[in-house]
Amino acid sequence: MLESLGSLGGSPWVYVIVSVSIVLDVFVPILPSGVLVIAAATTAAGTGTAAEAVGSADVTVHSSAHLAEMLSLMLCAATASVLGDMVAYRLARRGGDRFDRAIGRSRRLATAQERLGTALTRGGGGIVVLARFAPAGRSVVSLGAGVAHRTVREFLPWSALAGFAWAAYSVSLGYFGGHWLGTSWMSTALSVVALCAAGSAAAFLMRRPERTAH
C-alpha cells in the first residue's frame, strides 16, 4: 500500500482514492479509509524527511509545500467525511420507514438511535464526534439521524466537527509516524494501532451512560 501511494505522491489521484473510500465507508464500514489517510500522510511525511536528510537546498520551500500537502489531505478527508455523512443522512431521511424497520430489528442500533436523538435535541451532539472514531459508529449516527428526522441544523455542525477531528487525528498520526520512523510498515502499523485505540476508547465512552443507567 505504501509503495502504491508513494508512486502516486503529489498526484490528485491520492485525494480521489482517499475521498471515495471515506465517502463509501459510511455504507461499508469495513473499508480501510482511516488506514488510507494514515498511509498517505506517512508516505508524504517520510518523503519530506528523506529530502531534508540529504540536505536539499530548497528545504524552506519544500517544508512549506509539505505542510500544504498535509493540510490539503486533512481538508480532503474531512470534507469527504461530511459528504458521506450527509448522503447517508438524506437517504435514511427519505427512506424513513424502511430504514426505521431495519434499525428496529437490532436492539443495539435502536438504542443508539434513541440516544442520538436525545443527545442532539439537548445540544449534546458530542456523541456524533465520538461515534466518528468508534467502529461503525459513523454509520449508526448518520442513518439514525436521518431516520429520526433530525434537522440539518442539528446534525450538520456536529458532523463537520467530527469529520475535522477525525481527519486531523488521522493525518497527525501518519505525519508524526512518517517523520519519526520514515516511510515503513512499522510507522503505518503503529499509527493504525493508535487509531484503533481511539476507536476503542470512543466505543467505551458511548456505552458508558448505558451501563450507568442500568
Short mmCIF file of C-alpha atoms in Angstrom, two decimals:
data_model
loop_
_atom_site.label_atom_id
_atom_site.label_comp_id
_atom_site.label_asym_id
_atom_site.label_seq_id
_atom_site.Cartn_x
_atom_site.Cartn_y
_atom_site.Cartn_z
CA MET A 1 0.00 0.00 0.00
CA LEU A 2 2.78 2.41 0.91
CA GLU A 3 4.56 1.66 -2.37
CA SER A 4 1.37 2.30 -4.35
CA LEU A 5 0.67 5.58 -2.58
CA GLY A 6 4.30 6.56 -2.90
CA SER A 7 4.12 6.17 -6.67
CA LEU A 8 1.10 8.48 -6.66
CA GLY A 9 2.77 11.06 -4.41
CA GLY A 10 1.83 14.56 -5.42
CA SER A 11 -0.86 13.24 -7.76
CA PRO A 12 -4.53 14.26 -7.46
CA TRP A 13 -5.37 10.56 -7.59
CA VAL A 14 -4.29 10.21 -3.97
CA TYR A 15 -7.05 12.59 -2.91
CA VAL A 16 -9.57 10.89 -5.19
CA ILE A 17 -8.84 7.44 -3.76
CA VAL A 18 -8.92 8.70 -0.18
CA SER A 19 -12.14 10.69 -0.73
CA VAL A 20 -14.03 7.84 -2.40
CA SER A 21 -13.00 5.43 0.35
CA ILE A 22 -14.14 7.81 3.09
CA VAL A 23 -17.49 8.59 1.42
CA LEU A 24 -18.29 4.90 0.91
CA ASP A 25 -17.05 3.97 4.38
CA VAL A 26 -20.33 5.16 5.89
CA PHE A 27 -22.14 2.42 3.92
CA VAL A 28 -19.39 -0.21 4.03
CA PRO A 29 -17.61 0.29 7.39
CA ILE A 30 -15.04 -2.40 6.58
CA LEU A 31 -13.35 -0.13 4.02
CA PRO A 32 -9.91 0.94 5.33
CA SER A 33 -10.44 4.67 4.91
CA GLY A 34 -8.56 5.54 8.09
CA VAL A 35 -5.64 3.34 7.04
CA LEU A 36 -5.52 5.06 3.64
CA VAL A 37 -5.41 8.51 5.24
CA ILE A 38 -2.63 7.43 7.59
CA ALA A 39 -0.68 5.73 4.80
CA ALA A 40 -0.92 8.81 2.57
CA ALA A 41 0.25 11.09 5.39
CA THR A 42 3.03 8.66 6.35
CA THR A 43 4.29 8.49 2.76
CA ALA A 44 4.29 12.26 2.41
CA ALA A 45 6.00 12.76 5.77
CA GLY A 46 8.60 10.09 5.06
CA THR A 47 9.40 11.63 1.67
CA GLY A 48 9.81 15.05 3.26
CA THR A 49 12.13 13.69 5.94
CA ALA A 50 14.27 11.96 3.31
CA ALA A 51 14.58 15.19 1.32
CA GLU A 52 15.72 17.10 4.39
CA ALA A 53 18.23 14.38 5.29
CA VAL A 54 20.07 14.71 2.00
CA GLY A 55 20.45 18.43 2.56
CA SER A 56 18.18 19.83 -0.11
CA ALA A 57 18.93 23.46 -1.00
CA ASP A 58 15.24 24.19 -1.06
CA VAL A 59 14.39 22.99 2.45
CA THR A 60 12.24 26.04 3.27
CA VAL A 61 10.26 25.78 0.05
CA HIS A 62 9.95 22.03 0.49
CA SER A 63 8.73 22.39 4.08
CA SER A 64 6.04 24.86 3.02
CA ALA A 65 4.87 22.56 0.24
CA HIS A 66 4.97 19.64 2.69
CA LEU A 67 2.75 21.49 5.17
CA ALA A 68 0.36 22.47 2.40
CA GLU A 69 0.14 18.82 1.35
CA MET A 70 -0.77 17.74 4.88
CA LEU A 71 -3.41 20.46 5.20
CA SER A 72 -4.85 19.51 1.81
CA LEU A 73 -5.06 15.87 2.84
CA MET A 74 -6.77 16.81 6.11
CA LEU A 75 -9.31 19.07 4.37
CA CYS A 76 -9.94 16.42 1.73
CA ALA A 77 -10.57 13.73 4.36
CA ALA A 78 -12.77 15.99 6.48
CA THR A 79 -14.86 17.15 3.51
CA ALA A 80 -15.34 13.57 2.27
CA SER A 81 -16.36 12.51 5.76
CA VAL A 82 -19.06 15.18 6.00
CA LEU A 83 -20.23 14.46 2.45
CA GLY A 84 -20.62 10.75 3.21
CA ASP A 85 -22.49 11.54 6.43
CA MET A 86 -24.93 13.81 4.63
CA VAL A 87 -25.57 11.33 1.81
CA ALA A 88 -26.40 8.61 4.36
CA TYR A 89 -28.49 11.08 6.37
CA ARG A 90 -30.50 12.14 3.31
CA LEU A 91 -31.09 8.56 2.14
CA ALA A 92 -32.25 7.47 5.59
CA ARG A 93 -34.49 10.52 5.95
CA ARG A 94 -36.19 9.88 2.61
CA GLY A 95 -36.50 6.13 3.09
CA GLY A 96 -37.65 6.61 6.69
CA ASP A 97 -39.93 3.62 7.25
CA ARG A 98 -37.65 1.13 5.52
CA PHE A 99 -34.55 2.25 7.42
CA ASP A 100 -36.57 2.50 10.63
CA ARG A 101 -37.65 -1.13 10.32
CA ALA A 102 -34.08 -2.20 9.58
CA ILE A 103 -32.76 -0.37 12.64
CA GLY A 104 -35.66 -1.61 14.77
CA ARG A 105 -34.64 -5.21 14.17
CA SER A 106 -31.39 -4.55 16.02
CA ARG A 107 -31.66 -3.69 19.69
CA ARG A 108 -28.19 -2.15 19.61
CA LEU A 109 -29.00 0.11 16.66
CA ALA A 110 -32.40 1.06 18.09
CA THR A 111 -30.79 2.05 21.41
CA ALA A 112 -28.11 4.04 19.62
CA GLN A 113 -30.75 5.82 17.53
CA GLU A 114 -32.77 6.75 20.63
CA ARG A 115 -29.70 8.07 22.47
CA LEU A 116 -28.63 10.02 19.40
CA GLY A 117 -31.98 11.76 19.11
CA THR A 118 -31.93 12.71 22.79
CA ALA A 119 -28.35 13.95 22.62
CA LEU A 120 -28.96 16.13 19.56
CA THR A 121 -32.16 17.58 20.99
CA ARG A 122 -30.37 18.55 24.21
CA GLY A 123 -27.43 20.00 22.33
CA GLY A 124 -25.18 17.14 23.37
CA GLY A 125 -24.08 16.28 19.85
CA GLY A 126 -20.65 15.32 21.14
CA ILE A 127 -21.86 11.75 20.65
CA VAL A 128 -21.57 12.37 16.89
CA VAL A 129 -17.89 13.19 17.35
CA LEU A 130 -17.28 10.10 19.49
CA ALA A 131 -19.14 7.91 17.02
CA ARG A 132 -16.86 9.06 14.19
CA PHE A 133 -13.97 7.26 15.88
CA ALA A 134 -15.92 4.18 17.04
CA PRO A 135 -16.17 1.14 14.72
CA ALA A 136 -19.32 1.52 12.55
CA GLY A 137 -20.40 4.38 14.81
CA ARG A 138 -20.46 6.83 11.93
CA SER A 139 -22.97 4.64 10.07
CA VAL A 140 -25.27 4.33 13.07
CA VAL A 141 -25.19 8.07 13.75
CA SER A 142 -25.73 9.23 10.17
CA LEU A 143 -28.50 6.76 9.38
CA GLY A 144 -30.05 7.20 12.82
CA ALA A 145 -30.18 10.98 12.45
CA GLY A 146 -31.97 10.60 9.13
CA VAL A 147 -34.48 8.04 10.36
CA ALA A 148 -35.20 10.15 13.46
CA HIS A 149 -35.78 13.17 11.17
CA ARG A 150 -33.21 15.30 12.94
CA THR A 151 -32.87 18.66 11.18
CA VAL A 152 -29.80 19.56 9.13
CA ARG A 153 -29.16 22.39 11.59
CA GLU A 154 -28.96 19.86 14.42
CA PHE A 155 -26.81 17.29 12.62
CA LEU A 156 -24.51 19.08 10.14
CA PRO A 157 -22.40 21.17 12.59
CA TRP A 158 -21.59 18.09 14.68
CA SER A 159 -20.87 16.04 11.57
CA ALA A 160 -18.44 18.73 10.40
CA LEU A 161 -16.73 18.85 13.80
CA ALA A 162 -16.50 15.05 13.86
CA GLY A 163 -15.06 14.93 10.35
CA PHE A 164 -12.40 17.53 11.04
CA ALA A 165 -11.45 15.96 14.38
CA TRP A 166 -11.10 12.52 12.82
CA ALA A 167 -9.19 13.82 9.80
CA ALA A 168 -6.82 15.92 11.92
CA TYR A 169 -6.11 12.98 14.24
CA SER A 170 -5.54 10.50 11.38
CA VAL A 171 -3.29 12.84 9.38
CA SER A 172 -1.33 13.74 12.52
CA LEU A 173 -0.73 10.07 13.28
CA GLY A 174 0.57 9.47 9.77
CA TYR A 175 2.66 12.63 9.79
CA PHE A 176 4.44 12.00 13.07
CA GLY A 177 4.88 8.31 12.32
CA GLY A 178 6.45 9.06 8.95
CA HIS A 179 8.52 11.93 10.31
CA TRP A 180 10.00 9.87 13.14
CA LEU A 181 10.21 6.41 11.57
CA GLY A 182 10.18 7.18 7.86
CA THR A 183 8.05 5.52 5.19
CA SER A 184 7.78 1.99 6.54
CA TRP A 185 5.22 -0.60 7.51
CA MET A 186 6.24 -0.13 11.14
CA SER A 187 5.30 3.55 11.22
CA THR A 188 1.99 2.88 9.48
CA ALA A 189 1.21 -0.07 11.78
CA LEU A 190 1.89 1.95 14.93
CA SER A 191 -0.29 4.79 13.65
CA VAL A 192 -3.14 2.38 12.84
CA VAL A 193 -2.85 0.89 16.35
CA ALA A 194 -3.22 4.40 17.78
CA LEU A 195 -6.28 4.99 15.58
CA CYS A 196 -7.82 1.69 16.75
CA ALA A 197 -7.10 2.65 20.36
CA ALA A 198 -9.01 5.89 19.88
CA GLY A 199 -11.87 3.91 18.36
CA SER A 200 -11.99 1.54 21.32
CA ALA A 201 -11.97 4.46 23.76
CA ALA A 202 -14.78 6.17 21.84
CA ALA A 203 -16.86 2.98 21.84
CA PHE A 204 -16.36 2.61 25.60
CA LEU A 205 -17.42 6.20 26.26
CA MET A 206 -20.52 5.77 24.10
CA ARG A 207 -21.57 2.68 26.07
CA ARG A 208 -20.76 4.13 29.48
CA PRO A 209 -24.02 6.09 30.05
CA GLU A 210 -25.99 3.00 29.10
CA ARG A 211 -24.18 0.91 31.70
CA THR A 212 -24.62 3.60 34.31
CA ALA A 213 -28.34 3.72 33.63
CA HIS A 214 -28.62 0.02 34.45
#
